[in-house]
Amino acid sequence: MNTVEKNAVLAVVAIGRNEGNRLKTCIESAIAGSLACVVVYVDSGSTDGSTEYARSQGCQVVDLDMSTPFTAARARNEGFALALRCEPALTHVQFIDGDCELVGGWLEAALFFLNQHPDVAAVCGRRRERNPQNSIYNQLCDIEWNTPVGQAKSCGGDVLMRVNALRAVGGYRASLIAGEEPELCVRLRAAGWQVWRLDHEMTLHDAAILRFAQWWSRSKRAGFAFAEGATLHGAPPERHWVRESRSAWLWGMAIPLLIAAASVVVTPWALALTLVYPLQVLRLYLRARNTVPLPGWYTVCLVLGKVPESLGQLKYFLSRARRKRAALIEYK
């Protein structure tokens, strides 16, 4: 037994709703190897027997009060709180979405890395799509997950964290309906911690995005997160999601509106300015053609996605102006 296994006290916190067999695979992978002293499942109103199955496997279960608006951030906080009540000596927590499966060896590798790097608060590895061949949208997710190895600005929903670091910054911001992980990482880094991505397989994810409407909603949710993230942490030096937010406004709303206005007020020939979009696709294609699979589809979706992203931003600012909490943007 290595020093990591002797000293670390680990919990796994999974969140989900109506994940069916995917949750079973998730929980089985969390239990495998008996490295976690406690596995917590946080359920947000499932009707498929998810909570009963989790309990049957020995998991601690949180049934979220659905009279309070659901967010994944709130679910992770409540799962983490229960894990601490079950094991006050907890040192590390692995968060995972219920549609994911932990890859064997990940927990050991991540804990070993954290043991060797006391200034690192959060570590993630390679998250892969289980079925990227099922749709271009699944493939896009797989490309999205493949971020550079090394010190990073943020992590995703699957991440191993130090308990003392997470507690010191107050956990996830429970009010966020999207983008809660990068926002947490902003606060961790501001407190002097580092975030790293390892060159190690971590989880298999099942996006199950098979329709254009699902992809559109997911992109809209991303835009909402960009707007809120830039509002919270857009000031220098962080400039959190400012570039992404401006890009969505420019390509998704400002340019189309300007072209439409010019074609009505000035001349119909102004519609020729829409050629800027295929030129943008070409520019991005030339940059991506040797680095990502299906670069044509990838760059088309990258440019087209600015439209739902801008609509997501608009949704955020309208909700904020009305002082009304925005509803969750779901895609499956």
PDB file of C-alpha atoms in Angstrom, residues 3 18 36 65 80 103 127 129 147 156 174 180 252 306 323 329:
ATOM      1  CA  THR A   3       1.545   6.516   1.152  1.00  0.00           C
ATOM      2  CA  ASN A  18     -33.157   9.587 -14.016  1.00  0.00           C
ATOM      3  CA  ALA A  36     -13.619   5.643  -1.120  1.00  0.00           C
ATOM      4  CA  ASP A  65     -35.818  19.393  -1.825  1.00  0.00           C
ATOM      5  CA  PHE A  80     -20.204  17.181   0.054  1.00  0.00           C
ATOM      6  CA  VAL A 103     -11.799   4.826 -15.041  1.00  0.00           C
ATOM      7  CA  ARG A 127     -12.863  12.820 -19.787  1.00  0.00           C
ATOM      8  CA  GLU A 129     -17.287  10.479 -24.570  1.00  0.00           C
ATOM      9  CA  THR A 147      -8.117  20.372 -22.829  1.00  0.00           C
ATOM     10  CA  GLY A 156     -15.196  20.275 -15.246  1.00  0.00           C
ATOM     11  CA  ALA A 174     -25.120  27.257  -5.362  1.00  0.00           C
ATOM     12  CA  GLU A 180     -20.146  26.482 -11.554  1.00  0.00           C
ATOM     13  CA  GLY A 252     -24.120  35.664 -32.640  1.00  0.00           C
ATOM     14  CA  LYS A 306     -22.414  31.796 -31.313  1.00  0.00           C
ATOM     15  CA  ARG A 323     -34.475  40.372 -10.611  1.00  0.00           C
ATOM     16  CA  ILE A 329     -31.400  25.286 -19.254  1.00  0.00           C
TER      17      ILE A 329
END
